Coordinates of C-alpha atoms and ligand atoms in Angstrom, one line a residue:
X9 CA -8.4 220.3 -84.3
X10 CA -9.2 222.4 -87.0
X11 CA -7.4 221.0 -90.5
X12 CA -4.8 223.0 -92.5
X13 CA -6.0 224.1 -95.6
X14 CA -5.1 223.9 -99.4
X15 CA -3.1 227.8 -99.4
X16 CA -1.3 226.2 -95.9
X17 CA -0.5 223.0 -98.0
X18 CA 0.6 224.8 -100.4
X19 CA 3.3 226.9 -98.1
X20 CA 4.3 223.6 -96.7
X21 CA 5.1 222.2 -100.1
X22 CA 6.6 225.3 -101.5
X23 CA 9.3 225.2 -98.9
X24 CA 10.0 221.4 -99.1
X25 CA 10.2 221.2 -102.7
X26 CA 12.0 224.3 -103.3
X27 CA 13.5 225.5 -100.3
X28 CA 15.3 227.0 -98.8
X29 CA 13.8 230.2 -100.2
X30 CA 15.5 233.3 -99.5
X31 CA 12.0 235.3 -97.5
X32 CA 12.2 238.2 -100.7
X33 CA 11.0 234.7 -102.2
X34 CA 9.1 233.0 -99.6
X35 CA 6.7 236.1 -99.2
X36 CA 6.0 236.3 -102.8
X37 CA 4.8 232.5 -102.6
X38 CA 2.7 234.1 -99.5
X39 CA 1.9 236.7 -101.9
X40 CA 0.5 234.3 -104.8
X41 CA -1.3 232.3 -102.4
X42 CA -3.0 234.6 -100.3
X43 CA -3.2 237.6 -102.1
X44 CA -2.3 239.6 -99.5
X45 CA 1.8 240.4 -98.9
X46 CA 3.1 239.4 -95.7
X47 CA 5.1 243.2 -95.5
X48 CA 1.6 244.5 -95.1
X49 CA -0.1 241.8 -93.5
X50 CA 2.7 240.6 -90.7
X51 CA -0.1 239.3 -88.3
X52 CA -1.8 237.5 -90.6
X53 CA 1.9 235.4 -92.3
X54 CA 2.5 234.5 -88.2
X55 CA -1.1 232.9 -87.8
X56 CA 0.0 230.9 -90.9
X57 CA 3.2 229.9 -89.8
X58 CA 2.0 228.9 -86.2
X59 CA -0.6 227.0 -87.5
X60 CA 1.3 225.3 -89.9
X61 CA 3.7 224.3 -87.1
X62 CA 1.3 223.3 -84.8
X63 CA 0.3 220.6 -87.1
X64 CA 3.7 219.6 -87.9
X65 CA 5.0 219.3 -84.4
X66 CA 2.5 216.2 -84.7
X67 CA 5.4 215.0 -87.1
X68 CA 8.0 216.7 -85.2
X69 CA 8.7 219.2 -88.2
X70 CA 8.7 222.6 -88.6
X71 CA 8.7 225.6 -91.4
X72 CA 11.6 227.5 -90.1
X73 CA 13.4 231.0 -90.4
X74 CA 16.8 231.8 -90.1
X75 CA 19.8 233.9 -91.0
X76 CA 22.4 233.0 -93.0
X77 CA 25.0 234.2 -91.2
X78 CA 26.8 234.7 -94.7
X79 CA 25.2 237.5 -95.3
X80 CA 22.5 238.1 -92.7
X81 CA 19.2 237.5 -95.4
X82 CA 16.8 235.6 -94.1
X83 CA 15.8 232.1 -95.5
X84 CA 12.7 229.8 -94.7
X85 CA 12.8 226.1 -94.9
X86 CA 11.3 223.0 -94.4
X87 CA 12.6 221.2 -91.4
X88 CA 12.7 217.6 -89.8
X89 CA 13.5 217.9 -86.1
X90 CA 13.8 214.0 -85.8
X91 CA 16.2 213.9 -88.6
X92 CA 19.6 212.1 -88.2
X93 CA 22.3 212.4 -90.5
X94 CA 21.1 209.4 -92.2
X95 CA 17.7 210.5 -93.1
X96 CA 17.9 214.4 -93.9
X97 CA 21.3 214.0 -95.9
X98 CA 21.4 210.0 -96.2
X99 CA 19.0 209.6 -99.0
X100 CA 21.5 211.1 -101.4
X101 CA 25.0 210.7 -99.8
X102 CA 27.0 208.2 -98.8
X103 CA 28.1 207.4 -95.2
X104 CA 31.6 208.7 -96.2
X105 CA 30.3 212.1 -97.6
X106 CA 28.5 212.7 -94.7
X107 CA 30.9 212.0 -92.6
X108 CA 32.9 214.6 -94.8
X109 CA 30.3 217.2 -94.1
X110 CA 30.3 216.8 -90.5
X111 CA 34.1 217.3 -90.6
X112 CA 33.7 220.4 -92.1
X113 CA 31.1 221.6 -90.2
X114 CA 33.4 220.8 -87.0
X115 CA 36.1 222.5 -88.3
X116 CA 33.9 225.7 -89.0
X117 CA 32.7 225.8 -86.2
X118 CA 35.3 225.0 -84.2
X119 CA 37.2 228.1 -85.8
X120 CA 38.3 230.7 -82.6
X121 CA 38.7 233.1 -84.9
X122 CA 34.7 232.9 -86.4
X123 CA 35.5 233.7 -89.9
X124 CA 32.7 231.1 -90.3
X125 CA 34.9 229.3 -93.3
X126 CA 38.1 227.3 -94.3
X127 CA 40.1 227.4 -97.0
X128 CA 39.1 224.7 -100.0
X129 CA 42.3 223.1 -99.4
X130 CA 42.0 222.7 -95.8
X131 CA 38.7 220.9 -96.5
X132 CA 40.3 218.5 -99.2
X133 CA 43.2 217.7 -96.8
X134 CA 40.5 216.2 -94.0
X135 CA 40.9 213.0 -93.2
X136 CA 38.3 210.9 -92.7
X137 CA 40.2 208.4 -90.5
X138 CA 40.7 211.0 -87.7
X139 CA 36.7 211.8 -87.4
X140 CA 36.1 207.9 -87.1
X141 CA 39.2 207.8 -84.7
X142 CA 37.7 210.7 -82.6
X143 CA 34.2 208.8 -82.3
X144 CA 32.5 211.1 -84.6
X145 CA 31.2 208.9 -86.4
X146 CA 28.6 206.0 -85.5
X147 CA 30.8 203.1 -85.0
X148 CA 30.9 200.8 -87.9
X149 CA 28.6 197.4 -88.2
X150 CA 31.1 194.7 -86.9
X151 CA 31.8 197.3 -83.5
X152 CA 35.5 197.6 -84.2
X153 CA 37.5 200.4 -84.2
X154 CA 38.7 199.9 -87.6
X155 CA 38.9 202.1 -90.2
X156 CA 36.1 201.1 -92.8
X157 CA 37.3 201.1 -96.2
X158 CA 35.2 203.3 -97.7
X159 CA 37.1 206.2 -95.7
X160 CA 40.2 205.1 -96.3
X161 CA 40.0 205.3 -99.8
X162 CA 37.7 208.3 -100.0
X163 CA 39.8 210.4 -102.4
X164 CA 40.7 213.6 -103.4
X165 CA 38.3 213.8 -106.1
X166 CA 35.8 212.3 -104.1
X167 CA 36.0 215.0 -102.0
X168 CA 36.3 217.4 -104.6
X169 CA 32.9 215.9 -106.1
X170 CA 31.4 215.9 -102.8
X171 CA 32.2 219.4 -101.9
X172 CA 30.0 220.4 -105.2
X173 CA 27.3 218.7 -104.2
X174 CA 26.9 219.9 -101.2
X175 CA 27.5 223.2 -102.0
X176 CA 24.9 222.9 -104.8
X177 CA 22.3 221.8 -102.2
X178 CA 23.1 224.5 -100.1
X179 CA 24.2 222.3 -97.1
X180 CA 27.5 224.1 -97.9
X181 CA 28.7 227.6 -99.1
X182 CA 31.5 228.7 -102.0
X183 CA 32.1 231.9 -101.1
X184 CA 33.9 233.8 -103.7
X185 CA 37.5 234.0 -102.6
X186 CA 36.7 229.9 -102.3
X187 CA 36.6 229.5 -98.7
X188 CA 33.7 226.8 -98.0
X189 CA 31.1 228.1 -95.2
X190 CA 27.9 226.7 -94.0
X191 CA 25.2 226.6 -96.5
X192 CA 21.8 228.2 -95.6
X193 CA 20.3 224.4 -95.0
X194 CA 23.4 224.0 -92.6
X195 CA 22.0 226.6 -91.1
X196 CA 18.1 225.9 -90.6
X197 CA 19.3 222.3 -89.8
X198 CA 21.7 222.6 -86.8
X199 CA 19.8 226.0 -85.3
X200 CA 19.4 223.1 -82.0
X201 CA 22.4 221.3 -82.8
X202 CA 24.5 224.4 -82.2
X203 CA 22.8 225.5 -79.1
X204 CA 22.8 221.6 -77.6
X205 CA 26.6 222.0 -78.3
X206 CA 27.4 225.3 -76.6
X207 CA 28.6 227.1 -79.9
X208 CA 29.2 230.7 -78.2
X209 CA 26.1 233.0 -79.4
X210 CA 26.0 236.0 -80.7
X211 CA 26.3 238.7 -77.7
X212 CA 22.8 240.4 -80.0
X213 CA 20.4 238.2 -81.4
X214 CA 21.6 235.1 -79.3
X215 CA 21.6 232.9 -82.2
X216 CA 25.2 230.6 -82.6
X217 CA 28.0 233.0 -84.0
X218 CA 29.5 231.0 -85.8
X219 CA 30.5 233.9 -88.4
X220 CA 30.7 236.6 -86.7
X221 CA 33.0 239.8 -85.2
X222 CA 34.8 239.1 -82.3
X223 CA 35.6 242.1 -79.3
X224 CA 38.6 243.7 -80.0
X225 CA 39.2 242.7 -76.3
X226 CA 41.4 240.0 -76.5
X227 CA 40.5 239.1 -72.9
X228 CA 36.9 239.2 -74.1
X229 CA 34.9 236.2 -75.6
X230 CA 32.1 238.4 -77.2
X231 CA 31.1 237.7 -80.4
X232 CA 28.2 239.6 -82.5
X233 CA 27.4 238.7 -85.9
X234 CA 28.3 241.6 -88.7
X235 CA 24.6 242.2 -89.2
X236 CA 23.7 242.3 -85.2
X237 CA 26.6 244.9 -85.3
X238 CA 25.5 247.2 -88.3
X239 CA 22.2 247.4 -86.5
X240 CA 22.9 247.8 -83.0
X241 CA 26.0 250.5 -83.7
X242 CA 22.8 251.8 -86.6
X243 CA 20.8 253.0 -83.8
X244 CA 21.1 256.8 -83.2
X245 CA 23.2 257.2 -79.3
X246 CA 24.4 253.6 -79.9
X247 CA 27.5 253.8 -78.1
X248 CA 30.0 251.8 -80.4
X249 CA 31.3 250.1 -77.6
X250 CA 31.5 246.0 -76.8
X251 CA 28.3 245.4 -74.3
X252 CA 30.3 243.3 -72.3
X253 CA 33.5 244.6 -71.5
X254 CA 32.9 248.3 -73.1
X255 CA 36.1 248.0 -74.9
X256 CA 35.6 250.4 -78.3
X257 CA 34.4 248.5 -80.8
X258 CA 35.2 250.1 -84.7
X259 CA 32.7 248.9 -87.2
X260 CA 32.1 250.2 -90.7
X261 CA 28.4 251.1 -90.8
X262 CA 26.9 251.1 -94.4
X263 CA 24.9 254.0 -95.4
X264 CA 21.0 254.0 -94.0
X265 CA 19.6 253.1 -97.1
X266 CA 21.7 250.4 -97.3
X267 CA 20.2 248.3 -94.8
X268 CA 18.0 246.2 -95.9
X269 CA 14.5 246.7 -95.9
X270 CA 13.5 243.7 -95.1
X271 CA 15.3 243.5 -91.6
X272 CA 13.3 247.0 -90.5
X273 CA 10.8 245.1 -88.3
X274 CA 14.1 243.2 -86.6
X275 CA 16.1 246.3 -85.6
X276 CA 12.8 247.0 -83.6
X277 CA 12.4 244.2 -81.8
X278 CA 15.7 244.5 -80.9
X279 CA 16.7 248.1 -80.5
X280 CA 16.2 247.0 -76.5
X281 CA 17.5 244.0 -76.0
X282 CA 16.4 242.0 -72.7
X283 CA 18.4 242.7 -69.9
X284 CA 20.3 239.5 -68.5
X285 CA 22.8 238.5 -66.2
X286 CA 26.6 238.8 -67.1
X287 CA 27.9 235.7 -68.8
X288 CA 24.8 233.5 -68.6
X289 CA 23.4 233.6 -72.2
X290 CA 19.4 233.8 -73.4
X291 CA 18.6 230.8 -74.9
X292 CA 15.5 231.9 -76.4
X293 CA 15.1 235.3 -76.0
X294 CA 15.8 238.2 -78.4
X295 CA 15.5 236.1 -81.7
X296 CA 14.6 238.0 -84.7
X297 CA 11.2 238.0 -86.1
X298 CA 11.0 235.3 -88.8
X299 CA 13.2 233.4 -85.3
X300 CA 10.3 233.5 -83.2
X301 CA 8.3 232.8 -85.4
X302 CA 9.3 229.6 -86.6
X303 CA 10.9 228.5 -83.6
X304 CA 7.8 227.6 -81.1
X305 CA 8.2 223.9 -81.9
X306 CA 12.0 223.6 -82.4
X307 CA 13.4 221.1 -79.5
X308 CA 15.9 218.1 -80.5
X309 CA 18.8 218.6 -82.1
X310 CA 19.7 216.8 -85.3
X311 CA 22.1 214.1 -84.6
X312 CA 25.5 216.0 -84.8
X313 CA 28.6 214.8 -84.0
X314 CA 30.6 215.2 -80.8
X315 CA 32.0 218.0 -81.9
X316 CA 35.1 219.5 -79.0
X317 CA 34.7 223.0 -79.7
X318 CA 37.3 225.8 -79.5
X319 CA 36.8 229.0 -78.2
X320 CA 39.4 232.0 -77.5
X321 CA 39.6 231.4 -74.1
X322 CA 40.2 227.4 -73.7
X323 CA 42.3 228.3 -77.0
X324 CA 43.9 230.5 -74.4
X325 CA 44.0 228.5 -71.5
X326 CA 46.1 225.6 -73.4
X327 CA 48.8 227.8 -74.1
Ligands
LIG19 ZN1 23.5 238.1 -83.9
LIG20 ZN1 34.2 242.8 -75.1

């Protein structure tokens, strides 16, 4: 098997040591390495990628793209498919943090209304006890079903403390009214988490929505992520309508130059979208670009927690 050379190595390392980088970033590093800019040269950034990733599959890792579903830029990262909680974010938190972080991610996620957030106090006013209660969490050493200590007494200001470092290390988002969201390394990290766990996908790209637009339909459970939106409804005859239910769908375009450049190769490959049956979703199909890309090896999802998701409809059905 032909070896990976110094510029790969160099990619590799680029994106562990630094990354996530943002791809304005990551294709400059492309830039420096190979002299040759991936905008111009687009067959010649996939070889690297797919040969990077065919030699970390060996290691069941992966250089990965996604979106942050934030604000639809695209980020590349260095990921461990094998990963558990305790080894991607256990080297620097404690078992009660990361028991934190899961709680928040559930309750992002879990959100029917896919604003993709909460408010900081709702995530200060978790309680750790409940996630241990609901089985959340790996049961603690002696087997029992009591409450450890450790988050009991994990305070407000531990909390507070946590919620910056996470933030800060981009497993979380501060978004400036102060709502926390997921953080672009949430993002890269639980790509197969969220698909093992059924989180409804966006209606477009496929990809989890977990911020995203819902159909006006109330009756409907479509949900398309702002950016899928502003580029489908973008294309001349779009029909600004829901494409499952056909309910009228109102969505504030931005003006053409606005869009960024970076996402023109995107809106092509999925200006036709692949047909498929009513209700039963793509789970691979119709990714973006840098999605494809960097997703050939991708199987296993990171340990998550049992999350019990909400949508609109069971949220419907209970009352
Ligand atoms: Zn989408
Ligand atoms: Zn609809």
């Amino acid at each position: 098997m032909p070896e990976l050379t110094d510029r790969h190595k160099v990619l590799i390392q680029a994106l562990i040591s630094r990354g996530p980088l943002s791809e304005k970033d990551f294709h400059a590093v492309f830039n420096g390495v190979t002299g040759k800019h991936p905008a111009n040269h687009q067959q010649l950034f996939n070889d690297y990628l797919l040969k990077i990733n065919k030699e970390l599959s060996h290691v069941q890792c992966e250089l990965r793209g996604c979106r942050s579903q934030n604000d639809g830029r695209v980020f590349y990262g260095f990921v461990n498919n094998v990963a558990d909680d305790q080894s991607e974010l256990g080297t620097k938190y404690s078992v009660p943090q990361i028991a934190f972080y899961k709680c928040i991610v559930e309750a992002i996620v879990q959100d029917s209304s896919a604003q993709g957030c909460i408010s900081d106090i709702d995530a200060l006013n978790i309680q750790l006890e409940n996630q241990m209660l609901n089985g959340a969490v790996s049961e603690s050493q002696d087997n029992s079903l009591s409450v450890p200590a450790a988050f009991r007494n994990f305070s407000i200001s531990q909390k507070e403390k946590t919620l910056e470092q996470l933030v800060r290390d981009k497993w979380l988002c501060s978004n400036p009214d102060g709502k926390i969201g997921l953080g672009v390394r949430s993002f890269l990290d639980l790509r197969s988490w969220f698909r093992s766990n059924d989180i409804p996908s966006c209606e477009v790209c496929n990809e989890a929505a977990v911020k995203a637009e819902l159909c006006p339909n109330d009756d409907c459970n479509v949900r398309i992520h702002q950016y899928c939106l502003i580029k489908r409804f973008s294309q001349k005859k779009a029909e600004r309508v829901c494409p499952s239910c056909g309910r009228q769908w109102r969505c504030v375009l931005p003006k053409v130059e606005e869009i960024e450049e970076e996402d023109a190769q995107d809106v092509q490959s999925q200006s036709q979208p692949l047909p498929r049956p009513k209700r039963m979703k793509l789970r691979s199909g119709a990714a973006t670009n840098a999605d494809t890309l960097l997703s050939t090896s991708s199987q296993g999802a990171p340990n998550g927690p049992d999350f019990r998701r909400t949508t609109r409809s069971s949220a419907r059905l209970r009352s």
